[in-house]
Amino acid sequence: MRVETAPQAGADFIRPFQIEALGIRGRAVRLSRAVDEIVHKHAYPGPVARLLTEMLTVAAALASALKYEGVFTLQTKSEGAVRLMVVDVTSEGAMRGYAQFDADAVAALPADASLPRLLGGGYLAFTVDQGEDTNRYQGIVELTGADLVECVQHYFQQSEQLKAGFKLAAVQQGGRWHSGVIMLQRLPREEQTSAVEIDDDAWRRAVTLLASCTSKELLDEGLPIDDLLYRLFHEDGVRVFKGQGLRAECRCSRQRVGSVLRSLPRDELKELEVDGALEVTCEFCNSKYRFTLADLEEAAPDPA
């Protein structure tokens, strides 16, 4: 195995890699503290917490496979018990996410309810936002599949005409959430050379090797991810690249919330006023911000 970086540190990180003999690239992600902190910002029922954990993990892998400077967002909107899930990852590795759900509808489902039972019909959206001066990219596909992985694979087949393989695991141990994913992608034809041109047999071999990975191995922090990748793909020459750390971090702030409120008409602000103040709760991190109308009439401070 060729290593082009120092070993990973901590449990919240992404490791890019390539299986050179097969012309396949991939991402390996492990999450612990970051995903647990995000999920525990809210009192989610078990099935919702598990699904949000899986979505955060897959989003980290997808984001790291893109070349962008900004925010990658993965979102579901549906008609089922879990009406909305939004997860985003910045190019610097800051993650956040939340879910909206019908508590009674979720309570009526079994603890191991499948994705179709939790979400019902709806769509899955991928968005890349690189700032005000760039065009935002968005891809949307119907929610089709027995689980989140199948839905993402459907997106790749419909929107990118690329094959992707995943091994995803998420579990709650001792009250804390842990998760991991390994993602494989066939290199686009323009990036292939005659020496590594991918045929269907090579792709099937890589996917079969990936399927041999157990959830226990994927989540075992005592097994370095580089060692796991070597165990799976060493016969075909796996090469790992510099990794990236991940962290739970919301982008909300009192200044940002105040700026949004100041943009609203005064009559609308007065309608939102309760007991002489306006209170705004961030849907991502559950932070609360309280303003009086006098606060909002003050000049906004210059950004730092």
PDB file of C-alpha atoms in Angstrom:
ATOM      1  CA  MET A   1       0.000   0.000   0.000  1.00  0.00           C
ATOM      2  CA  ARG A   2       1.311   3.435  -0.938  1.00  0.00           C
ATOM      3  CA  VAL A   3       0.765   6.061   1.744  1.00  0.00           C
ATOM      4  CA  GLU A   4       1.040   9.759   0.901  1.00  0.00           C
ATOM      5  CA  THR A   5       0.188  11.158   4.322  1.00  0.00           C
ATOM      6  CA  ALA A   6       0.668  10.549   8.014  1.00  0.00           C
ATOM      7  CA  PRO A   7      -1.733   8.166   9.771  1.00  0.00           C
ATOM      8  CA  GLN A   8      -5.112   9.580  10.702  1.00  0.00           C
ATOM      9  CA  ALA A   9      -5.684  11.144  14.093  1.00  0.00           C
ATOM     10  CA  GLY A  10      -8.984  10.888  15.949  1.00  0.00           C
ATOM     11  CA  ALA A  11     -12.196   9.246  14.892  1.00  0.00           C
ATOM     12  CA  ASP A  12     -13.807  12.006  12.798  1.00  0.00           C
ATOM     13  CA  PHE A  13     -12.090  12.073   9.427  1.00  0.00           C
ATOM     14  CA  ILE A  14     -12.159  11.258   5.714  1.00  0.00           C
ATOM     15  CA  ARG A  15      -9.512   9.174   3.983  1.00  0.00           C
ATOM     16  CA  PRO A  16      -9.367   9.408   0.150  1.00  0.00           C
ATOM     17  CA  PHE A  17      -7.892   6.372  -1.617  1.00  0.00           C
ATOM     18  CA  GLN A  18      -7.496   4.764  -5.016  1.00  0.00           C
ATOM     19  CA  ILE A  19      -7.346   1.124  -6.093  1.00  0.00           C
ATOM     20  CA  GLU A  20      -4.751   1.621  -8.773  1.00  0.00           C
ATOM     21  CA  ALA A  21      -4.920  -1.691 -10.629  1.00  0.00           C
ATOM     22  CA  LEU A  22      -8.686  -1.353 -11.018  1.00  0.00           C
ATOM     23  CA  GLY A  23      -8.872   2.371 -11.754  1.00  0.00           C
ATOM     24  CA  ILE A  24     -11.301   2.957  -8.903  1.00  0.00           C
ATOM     25  CA  ARG A  25     -11.242   5.785  -6.387  1.00  0.00           C
ATOM     26  CA  GLY A  26     -12.903   5.930  -3.023  1.00  0.00           C
ATOM     27  CA  ARG A  27     -13.483   7.617   0.290  1.00  0.00           C
ATOM     28  CA  ALA A  28     -13.475   6.098   3.779  1.00  0.00           C
ATOM     29  CA  VAL A  29     -15.219   8.015   6.572  1.00  0.00           C
ATOM     30  CA  ARG A  30     -15.431   7.390  10.294  1.00  0.00           C
ATOM     31  CA  LEU A  31     -17.518   9.575  12.602  1.00  0.00           C
ATOM     32  CA  SER A  32     -17.961   9.500  16.353  1.00  0.00           C
ATOM     33  CA  ARG A  33     -17.832  12.706  18.379  1.00  0.00           C
ATOM     34  CA  ALA A  34     -18.992  14.927  15.499  1.00  0.00           C
ATOM     35  CA  VAL A  35     -22.058  12.918  14.554  1.00  0.00           C
ATOM     36  CA  ASP A  36     -23.004  12.249  18.168  1.00  0.00           C
ATOM     37  CA  GLU A  37     -22.841  15.962  19.002  1.00  0.00           C
ATOM     38  CA  ILE A  38     -25.050  16.868  16.026  1.00  0.00           C
ATOM     39  CA  VAL A  39     -27.672  14.203  16.734  1.00  0.00           C
ATOM     40  CA  HIS A  40     -27.875  14.982  20.444  1.00  0.00           C
ATOM     41  CA  LYS A  41     -28.663  18.661  19.839  1.00  0.00           C
ATOM     42  CA  HIS A  42     -32.251  17.404  19.525  1.00  0.00           C
ATOM     43  CA  ALA A  43     -34.297  14.683  21.239  1.00  0.00           C
ATOM     44  CA  TYR A  44     -34.712  12.494  18.174  1.00  0.00           C
ATOM     45  CA  PRO A  45     -36.428   9.100  18.417  1.00  0.00           C
ATOM     46  CA  GLY A  46     -34.092   6.178  17.681  1.00  0.00           C
ATOM     47  CA  PRO A  47     -35.129   5.591  14.027  1.00  0.00           C
ATOM     48  CA  VAL A  48     -34.764   9.303  13.196  1.00  0.00           C
ATOM     49  CA  ALA A  49     -31.382   9.565  14.952  1.00  0.00           C
ATOM     50  CA  ARG A  50     -30.112   6.507  13.074  1.00  0.00           C
ATOM     51  CA  LEU A  51     -31.239   7.842   9.701  1.00  0.00           C
ATOM     52  CA  LEU A  52     -29.750  11.282  10.359  1.00  0.00           C
ATOM     53  CA  THR A  53     -26.470   9.640  11.440  1.00  0.00           C
ATOM     54  CA  GLU A  54     -26.368   7.664   8.184  1.00  0.00           C
ATOM     55  CA  MET A  55     -27.110  10.780   6.151  1.00  0.00           C
ATOM     56  CA  LEU A  56     -24.349  12.785   7.833  1.00  0.00           C
ATOM     57  CA  THR A  57     -21.889   9.979   7.118  1.00  0.00           C
ATOM     58  CA  VAL A  58     -22.809   9.570   3.461  1.00  0.00           C
ATOM     59  CA  ALA A  59     -22.788  13.355   2.960  1.00  0.00           C
ATOM     60  CA  ALA A  60     -19.221  13.555   4.270  1.00  0.00           C
ATOM     61  CA  ALA A  61     -18.079  10.955   1.736  1.00  0.00           C
ATOM     62  CA  LEU A  62     -19.925  12.604  -1.153  1.00  0.00           C
ATOM     63  CA  ALA A  63     -18.668  16.087  -0.261  1.00  0.00           C
ATOM     64  CA  SER A  64     -15.049  14.955  -0.109  1.00  0.00           C
ATOM     65  CA  ALA A  65     -15.300  13.483  -3.608  1.00  0.00           C
ATOM     66  CA  LEU A  66     -16.152  16.891  -5.071  1.00  0.00           C
ATOM     67  CA  LYS A  67     -13.857  19.750  -5.982  1.00  0.00           C
ATOM     68  CA  TYR A  68     -15.499  22.788  -4.417  1.00  0.00           C
ATOM     69  CA  GLU A  69     -14.998  25.668  -1.996  1.00  0.00           C
ATOM     70  CA  GLY A  70     -18.199  26.235  -0.099  1.00  0.00           C
ATOM     71  CA  VAL A  71     -21.061  24.104   1.177  1.00  0.00           C
ATOM     72  CA  PHE A  72     -22.323  20.708   0.034  1.00  0.00           C
ATOM     73  CA  THR A  73     -25.901  19.912   1.087  1.00  0.00           C
ATOM     74  CA  LEU A  74     -27.727  16.590   1.060  1.00  0.00           C
ATOM     75  CA  GLN A  75     -31.477  16.842   1.628  1.00  0.00           C
ATOM     76  CA  THR A  76     -34.567  14.657   1.636  1.00  0.00           C
ATOM     77  CA  LYS A  77     -38.115  15.992   1.466  1.00  0.00           C
ATOM     78  CA  SER A  78     -40.914  13.488   1.697  1.00  0.00           C
ATOM     79  CA  GLU A  79     -44.486  12.693   2.658  1.00  0.00           C
ATOM     80  CA  GLY A  80     -43.762  10.188   5.422  1.00  0.00           C
ATOM     81  CA  ALA A  81     -43.132  10.332   9.153  1.00  0.00           C
ATOM     82  CA  VAL A  82     -39.752  12.038   8.594  1.00  0.00           C
ATOM     83  CA  ARG A  83     -40.764  14.973   6.443  1.00  0.00           C
ATOM     84  CA  LEU A  84     -37.399  16.654   5.986  1.00  0.00           C
ATOM     85  CA  MET A  85     -33.717  15.973   6.590  1.00  0.00           C
ATOM     86  CA  VAL A  86     -30.964  18.471   5.795  1.00  0.00           C
ATOM     87  CA  VAL A  87     -27.241  17.855   6.192  1.00  0.00           C
ATOM     88  CA  ASP A  88     -24.431  20.079   5.004  1.00  0.00           C
ATOM     89  CA  VAL A  89     -20.643  19.855   4.961  1.00  0.00           C
ATOM     90  CA  THR A  90     -18.265  22.725   4.231  1.00  0.00           C
ATOM     91  CA  SER A  91     -15.062  22.300   2.268  1.00  0.00           C
ATOM     92  CA  GLU A  92     -13.241  22.878   5.589  1.00  0.00           C
ATOM     93  CA  GLY A  93     -14.939  19.870   7.210  1.00  0.00           C
ATOM     94  CA  ALA A  94     -17.609  21.587   9.343  1.00  0.00           C
ATOM     95  CA  MET A  95     -20.784  19.501   9.553  1.00  0.00           C
ATOM     96  CA  ARG A  96     -24.337  20.087  10.730  1.00  0.00           C
ATOM     97  CA  GLY A  97     -27.766  18.556  10.182  1.00  0.00           C
ATOM     98  CA  TYR A  98     -31.341  18.292  11.417  1.00  0.00           C
ATOM     99  CA  ALA A  99     -34.579  16.398  10.807  1.00  0.00           C
ATOM    100  CA  GLN A 100     -38.255  17.358  10.934  1.00  0.00           C
ATOM    101  CA  PHE A 101     -40.664  14.562  11.776  1.00  0.00           C
ATOM    102  CA  ASP A 102     -44.138  13.647  13.005  1.00  0.00           C
ATOM    103  CA  ALA A 103     -43.523  12.251  16.491  1.00  0.00           C
ATOM    104  CA  ASP A 104     -46.767  10.239  16.610  1.00  0.00           C
ATOM    105  CA  ALA A 105     -46.155   8.725  13.179  1.00  0.00           C
ATOM    106  CA  VAL A 106     -42.597   7.740  14.091  1.00  0.00           C
ATOM    107  CA  ALA A 107     -43.744   6.231  17.413  1.00  0.00           C
ATOM    108  CA  ALA A 108     -46.188   4.007  15.526  1.00  0.00           C
ATOM    109  CA  LEU A 109     -43.333   2.462  13.498  1.00  0.00           C
ATOM    110  CA  PRO A 110     -40.986  -0.320  14.662  1.00  0.00           C
ATOM    111  CA  ALA A 111     -37.545   0.660  15.931  1.00  0.00           C
ATOM    112  CA  ASP A 112     -35.927  -0.869  12.829  1.00  0.00           C
ATOM    113  CA  ALA A 113     -38.319   0.772  10.359  1.00  0.00           C
ATOM    114  CA  SER A 114     -36.969   0.862   6.808  1.00  0.00           C
ATOM    115  CA  LEU A 115     -36.287   4.053   4.905  1.00  0.00           C
ATOM    116  CA  PRO A 116     -39.429   3.724   2.718  1.00  0.00           C
ATOM    117  CA  ARG A 117     -41.583   3.427   5.846  1.00  0.00           C
ATOM    118  CA  LEU A 118     -39.887   6.419   7.490  1.00  0.00           C
ATOM    119  CA  LEU A 119     -39.844   8.700   4.458  1.00  0.00           C
ATOM    120  CA  GLY A 120     -42.497   7.506   2.037  1.00  0.00           C
ATOM    121  CA  GLY A 121     -42.501   9.185  -1.363  1.00  0.00           C
ATOM    122  CA  GLY A 122     -40.345  12.217  -2.013  1.00  0.00           C
ATOM    123  CA  TYR A 123     -37.028  13.363  -3.397  1.00  0.00           C
ATOM    124  CA  LEU A 124     -33.303  13.416  -2.639  1.00  0.00           C
ATOM    125  CA  ALA A 125     -31.374  16.586  -3.505  1.00  0.00           C
ATOM    126  CA  PHE A 126     -27.634  17.251  -3.832  1.00  0.00           C
ATOM    127  CA  THR A 127     -26.565  20.921  -3.779  1.00  0.00           C
ATOM    128  CA  VAL A 128     -23.165  22.604  -4.095  1.00  0.00           C
ATOM    129  CA  ASP A 129     -23.089  26.301  -3.145  1.00  0.00           C
ATOM    130  CA  GLN A 130     -19.780  28.092  -3.702  1.00  0.00           C
ATOM    131  CA  GLY A 131     -20.945  31.596  -2.832  1.00  0.00           C
ATOM    132  CA  GLU A 132     -22.771  34.574  -4.254  1.00  0.00           C
ATOM    133  CA  ASP A 133     -20.626  35.001  -7.350  1.00  0.00           C
ATOM    134  CA  THR A 134     -20.997  31.423  -8.618  1.00  0.00           C
ATOM    135  CA  ASN A 135     -23.804  29.334 -10.033  1.00  0.00           C
ATOM    136  CA  ARG A 136     -25.268  26.868  -7.546  1.00  0.00           C
ATOM    137  CA  TYR A 137     -25.373  23.262  -8.722  1.00  0.00           C
ATOM    138  CA  GLN A 138     -28.313  21.074  -7.732  1.00  0.00           C
ATOM    139  CA  GLY A 139     -29.277  17.528  -8.661  1.00  0.00           C
ATOM    140  CA  ILE A 140     -32.642  16.058  -7.674  1.00  0.00           C
ATOM    141  CA  VAL A 141     -33.897  12.491  -7.980  1.00  0.00           C
ATOM    142  CA  GLU A 142     -36.886  10.585  -6.688  1.00  0.00           C
ATOM    143  CA  LEU A 143     -36.402   8.660  -3.435  1.00  0.00           C
ATOM    144  CA  THR A 144     -36.020   5.161  -4.818  1.00  0.00           C
ATOM    145  CA  GLY A 145     -34.497   2.345  -2.798  1.00  0.00           C
ATOM    146  CA  ALA A 146     -34.771   0.221   0.306  1.00  0.00           C
ATOM    147  CA  ASP A 147     -32.206   2.320   2.190  1.00  0.00           C
ATOM    148  CA  LEU A 148     -30.183   5.511   1.920  1.00  0.00           C
ATOM    149  CA  VAL A 149     -27.359   3.831   0.012  1.00  0.00           C
ATOM    150  CA  GLU A 150     -29.722   2.612  -2.717  1.00  0.00           C
ATOM    151  CA  CYS A 151     -31.201   6.107  -3.020  1.00  0.00           C
ATOM    152  CA  VAL A 152     -27.736   7.624  -3.500  1.00  0.00           C
ATOM    153  CA  GLN A 153     -26.791   4.933  -6.009  1.00  0.00           C
ATOM    154  CA  HIS A 154     -29.970   5.756  -7.937  1.00  0.00           C
ATOM    155  CA  TYR A 155     -28.824   9.386  -8.071  1.00  0.00           C
ATOM    156  CA  PHE A 156     -25.450   8.417  -9.536  1.00  0.00           C
ATOM    157  CA  GLN A 157     -27.071   6.186 -12.141  1.00  0.00           C
ATOM    158  CA  GLN A 158     -29.657   8.786 -13.182  1.00  0.00           C
ATOM    159  CA  SER A 159     -27.730  12.050 -12.890  1.00  0.00           C
ATOM    160  CA  GLU A 160     -24.044  11.226 -13.244  1.00  0.00           C
ATOM    161  CA  GLN A 161     -24.127   7.971 -15.241  1.00  0.00           C
ATOM    162  CA  LEU A 162     -21.483   6.684 -12.840  1.00  0.00           C
ATOM    163  CA  LYS A 163     -21.461   3.552 -10.753  1.00  0.00           C
ATOM    164  CA  ALA A 164     -20.890   3.839  -7.019  1.00  0.00           C
ATOM    165  CA  GLY A 165     -20.624   1.223  -4.281  1.00  0.00           C
ATOM    166  CA  PHE A 166     -21.059   1.757  -0.536  1.00  0.00           C
ATOM    167  CA  LYS A 167     -20.584  -0.018   2.767  1.00  0.00           C
ATOM    168  CA  LEU A 168     -22.403   1.976   5.447  1.00  0.00           C
ATOM    169  CA  ALA A 169     -22.786   1.305   9.162  1.00  0.00           C
ATOM    170  CA  ALA A 170     -24.225   3.292  12.070  1.00  0.00           C
ATOM    171  CA  VAL A 171     -24.760   2.158  15.635  1.00  0.00           C
ATOM    172  CA  GLN A 172     -25.453   3.613  19.061  1.00  0.00           C
ATOM    173  CA  GLN A 173     -23.165   2.229  21.764  1.00  0.00           C
ATOM    174  CA  GLY A 174     -23.235   3.417  25.352  1.00  0.00           C
ATOM    175  CA  GLY A 175     -25.599   6.204  24.369  1.00  0.00           C
ATOM    176  CA  ARG A 176     -23.198   7.557  21.705  1.00  0.00           C
ATOM    177  CA  TRP A 177     -23.542   7.319  17.934  1.00  0.00           C
ATOM    178  CA  HIS A 178     -20.719   5.940  15.778  1.00  0.00           C
ATOM    179  CA  SER A 179     -20.749   5.560  12.015  1.00  0.00           C
ATOM    180  CA  GLY A 180     -18.605   4.780   9.012  1.00  0.00           C
ATOM    181  CA  VAL A 181     -18.801   4.415   5.262  1.00  0.00           C
ATOM    182  CA  ILE A 182     -16.537   3.278   2.436  1.00  0.00           C
ATOM    183  CA  MET A 183     -17.521   4.598  -0.986  1.00  0.00           C
ATOM    184  CA  LEU A 184     -16.183   3.349  -4.318  1.00  0.00           C
ATOM    185  CA  GLN A 185     -16.555   5.172  -7.637  1.00  0.00           C
ATOM    186  CA  ARG A 186     -15.598   4.167 -11.127  1.00  0.00           C
ATOM    187  CA  LEU A 187     -13.271   6.756 -12.601  1.00  0.00           C
ATOM    188  CA  PRO A 188     -14.877   8.760 -15.436  1.00  0.00           C
ATOM    189  CA  ARG A 189     -13.741   7.421 -18.799  1.00  0.00           C
ATOM    190  CA  GLU A 190     -11.762  10.584 -19.552  1.00  0.00           C
ATOM    191  CA  GLU A 191      -9.668   9.937 -16.424  1.00  0.00           C
ATOM    192  CA  GLN A 192      -8.915   6.338 -17.315  1.00  0.00           C
ATOM    193  CA  THR A 193      -5.840   5.147 -19.175  1.00  0.00           C
ATOM    194  CA  SER A 194      -5.548   2.065 -21.341  1.00  0.00           C
ATOM    195  CA  ALA A 195      -3.579   0.438 -18.532  1.00  0.00           C
ATOM    196  CA  VAL A 196      -6.353   0.798 -15.969  1.00  0.00           C
ATOM    197  CA  GLU A 197      -9.472   0.970 -18.128  1.00  0.00           C
ATOM    198  CA  ILE A 198     -12.252  -0.419 -15.987  1.00  0.00           C
ATOM    199  CA  ASP A 199     -14.217  -3.357 -17.245  1.00  0.00           C
ATOM    200  CA  ASP A 200     -17.295  -4.798 -15.603  1.00  0.00           C
ATOM    201  CA  ASP A 201     -15.344  -7.691 -14.088  1.00  0.00           C
ATOM    202  CA  ALA A 202     -12.957  -5.285 -12.340  1.00  0.00           C
ATOM    203  CA  TRP A 203     -15.855  -3.278 -10.934  1.00  0.00           C
ATOM    204  CA  ARG A 204     -17.628  -6.418  -9.720  1.00  0.00           C
ATOM    205  CA  ARG A 205     -14.408  -7.544  -8.052  1.00  0.00           C
ATOM    206  CA  ALA A 206     -14.052  -4.250  -6.172  1.00  0.00           C
ATOM    207  CA  VAL A 207     -17.682  -4.294  -5.050  1.00  0.00           C
ATOM    208  CA  THR A 208     -17.367  -7.917  -3.918  1.00  0.00           C
ATOM    209  CA  LEU A 209     -14.280  -7.076  -1.864  1.00  0.00           C
ATOM    210  CA  LEU A 210     -16.108  -4.111  -0.337  1.00  0.00           C
ATOM    211  CA  ALA A 211     -19.050  -6.333   0.576  1.00  0.00           C
ATOM    212  CA  SER A 212     -16.699  -8.555   2.573  1.00  0.00           C
ATOM    213  CA  CYS A 213     -16.149  -5.676   5.024  1.00  0.00           C
ATOM    214  CA  THR A 214     -18.235  -6.145   8.156  1.00  0.00           C
ATOM    215  CA  SER A 215     -19.944  -3.373  10.093  1.00  0.00           C
ATOM    216  CA  LYS A 216     -17.811  -4.286  13.098  1.00  0.00           C
ATOM    217  CA  GLU A 217     -14.603  -3.739  11.100  1.00  0.00           C
ATOM    218  CA  LEU A 218     -15.852  -0.469   9.665  1.00  0.00           C
ATOM    219  CA  LEU A 219     -16.684   0.929  13.106  1.00  0.00           C
ATOM    220  CA  ASP A 220     -13.731  -0.527  15.031  1.00  0.00           C
ATOM    221  CA  GLU A 221     -11.605   2.455  16.085  1.00  0.00           C
ATOM    222  CA  GLY A 222      -8.934  -0.020  17.173  1.00  0.00           C
ATOM    223  CA  LEU A 223      -8.523  -0.981  13.512  1.00  0.00           C
ATOM    224  CA  PRO A 224      -6.942   1.966  11.655  1.00  0.00           C
ATOM    225  CA  ILE A 225      -8.836   2.755   8.488  1.00  0.00           C
ATOM    226  CA  ASP A 226      -5.636   2.434   6.438  1.00  0.00           C
ATOM    227  CA  ASP A 227      -5.197  -1.115   7.736  1.00  0.00           C
ATOM    228  CA  LEU A 228      -8.798  -1.922   6.840  1.00  0.00           C
ATOM    229  CA  LEU A 229      -8.342  -0.599   3.294  1.00  0.00           C
ATOM    230  CA  TYR A 230      -5.173  -2.668   2.949  1.00  0.00           C
ATOM    231  CA  ARG A 231      -6.996  -5.742   4.229  1.00  0.00           C
ATOM    232  CA  LEU A 232      -9.731  -5.282   1.634  1.00  0.00           C
ATOM    233  CA  PHE A 233      -7.819  -4.164  -1.462  1.00  0.00           C
ATOM    234  CA  HIS A 234      -4.086  -4.949  -1.053  1.00  0.00           C
ATOM    235  CA  GLU A 235      -4.005  -7.437  -3.931  1.00  0.00           C
ATOM    236  CA  ASP A 236      -4.907  -4.672  -6.364  1.00  0.00           C
ATOM    237  CA  GLY A 237      -2.669  -1.939  -4.948  1.00  0.00           C
ATOM    238  CA  VAL A 238      -4.521   0.493  -2.723  1.00  0.00           C
ATOM    239  CA  ARG A 239      -3.043   3.979  -2.405  1.00  0.00           C
ATOM    240  CA  VAL A 240      -4.214   6.397   0.301  1.00  0.00           C
ATOM    241  CA  PHE A 241      -4.008  10.168   0.219  1.00  0.00           C
ATOM    242  CA  LYS A 242      -4.010  13.015   2.712  1.00  0.00           C
ATOM    243  CA  GLY A 243      -7.095  12.884   4.921  1.00  0.00           C
ATOM    244  CA  GLN A 244      -9.317  15.610   6.325  1.00  0.00           C
ATOM    245  CA  GLY A 245     -10.736  16.064   9.796  1.00  0.00           C
ATOM    246  CA  LEU A 246     -14.457  16.539  10.382  1.00  0.00           C
ATOM    247  CA  ARG A 247     -16.189  18.434  13.167  1.00  0.00           C
ATOM    248  CA  ALA A 248     -19.658  19.459  14.318  1.00  0.00           C
ATOM    249  CA  GLU A 249     -20.011  23.180  13.727  1.00  0.00           C
ATOM    250  CA  CYS A 250     -23.052  25.334  13.006  1.00  0.00           C
ATOM    251  CA  ARG A 251     -22.730  28.580  11.067  1.00  0.00           C
ATOM    252  CA  CYS A 252     -25.508  30.418  12.914  1.00  0.00           C
ATOM    253  CA  SER A 253     -24.704  33.472  15.060  1.00  0.00           C
ATOM    254  CA  ARG A 254     -26.541  36.308  16.746  1.00  0.00           C
ATOM    255  CA  GLN A 255     -25.218  38.696  14.108  1.00  0.00           C
ATOM    256  CA  ARG A 256     -26.504  36.571  11.219  1.00  0.00           C
ATOM    257  CA  VAL A 257     -29.915  36.072  12.786  1.00  0.00           C
ATOM    258  CA  GLY A 258     -30.147  39.789  13.538  1.00  0.00           C
ATOM    259  CA  SER A 259     -29.312  40.651   9.932  1.00  0.00           C
ATOM    260  CA  VAL A 260     -32.137  38.430   8.693  1.00  0.00           C
ATOM    261  CA  LEU A 261     -34.637  39.936  11.123  1.00  0.00           C
ATOM    262  CA  ARG A 262     -33.607  43.499  10.203  1.00  0.00           C
ATOM    263  CA  SER A 263     -34.445  42.712   6.576  1.00  0.00           C
ATOM    264  CA  LEU A 264     -38.092  42.066   7.505  1.00  0.00           C
ATOM    265  CA  PRO A 265     -40.768  44.812   7.541  1.00  0.00           C
ATOM    266  CA  ARG A 266     -41.446  46.239  10.987  1.00  0.00           C
ATOM    267  CA  ASP A 267     -45.116  45.211  10.837  1.00  0.00           C
ATOM    268  CA  GLU A 268     -44.051  41.599  10.278  1.00  0.00           C
ATOM    269  CA  LEU A 269     -41.602  41.790  13.182  1.00  0.00           C
ATOM    270  CA  LYS A 270     -44.351  43.082  15.489  1.00  0.00           C
ATOM    271  CA  GLU A 271     -46.526  40.095  14.523  1.00  0.00           C
ATOM    272  CA  LEU A 272     -43.669  37.759  15.529  1.00  0.00           C
ATOM    273  CA  GLU A 273     -43.186  39.511  18.864  1.00  0.00           C
ATOM    274  CA  VAL A 274     -44.111  37.514  21.992  1.00  0.00           C
ATOM    275  CA  ASP A 275     -43.928  39.074  25.467  1.00  0.00           C
ATOM    276  CA  GLY A 276     -42.023  42.023  24.103  1.00  0.00           C
ATOM    277  CA  ALA A 277     -39.356  40.047  22.257  1.00  0.00           C
ATOM    278  CA  LEU A 278     -38.645  37.856  19.260  1.00  0.00           C
ATOM    279  CA  GLU A 279     -37.031  34.475  19.845  1.00  0.00           C
ATOM    280  CA  VAL A 280     -35.401  32.549  17.006  1.00  0.00           C
ATOM    281  CA  THR A 281     -34.241  28.947  17.333  1.00  0.00           C
ATOM    282  CA  CYS A 282     -31.666  27.525  14.930  1.00  0.00           C
ATOM    283  CA  GLU A 283     -33.067  24.345  13.401  1.00  0.00           C
ATOM    284  CA  PHE A 284     -29.586  22.859  13.097  1.00  0.00           C
ATOM    285  CA  CYS A 285     -27.985  23.360  16.499  1.00  0.00           C
ATOM    286  CA  ASN A 286     -31.015  24.353  18.598  1.00  0.00           C
ATOM    287  CA  SER A 287     -29.347  27.588  19.751  1.00  0.00           C
ATOM    288  CA  LYS A 288     -31.828  30.293  20.769  1.00  0.00           C
ATOM    289  CA  TYR A 289     -31.480  34.015  20.037  1.00  0.00           C
ATOM    290  CA  ARG A 290     -33.675  36.656  21.696  1.00  0.00           C
ATOM    291  CA  PHE A 291     -34.165  40.176  20.326  1.00  0.00           C
ATOM    292  CA  THR A 292     -36.301  43.156  21.226  1.00  0.00           C
ATOM    293  CA  LEU A 293     -37.466  45.569  18.539  1.00  0.00           C
ATOM    294  CA  ALA A 294     -35.070  48.092  20.054  1.00  0.00           C
ATOM    295  CA  ASP A 295     -32.198  45.650  19.499  1.00  0.00           C
ATOM    296  CA  LEU A 296     -33.128  45.383  15.827  1.00  0.00           C
ATOM    297  CA  GLU A 297     -33.361  49.143  15.391  1.00  0.00           C
ATOM    298  CA  GLU A 298     -29.731  49.488  16.402  1.00  0.00           C
ATOM    299  CA  ALA A 299     -27.185  49.591  13.589  1.00  0.00           C
ATOM    300  CA  ALA A 300     -25.827  46.178  12.739  1.00  0.00           C
ATOM    301  CA  PRO A 301     -22.174  45.784  13.809  1.00  0.00           C
ATOM    302  CA  ASP A 302     -19.554  45.499  11.106  1.00  0.00           C
ATOM    303  CA  PRO A 303     -18.496  41.916  10.479  1.00  0.00           C
ATOM    304  CA  ALA A 304     -15.268  40.937  12.208  1.00  0.00           C
TER     305      ALA A 304
END
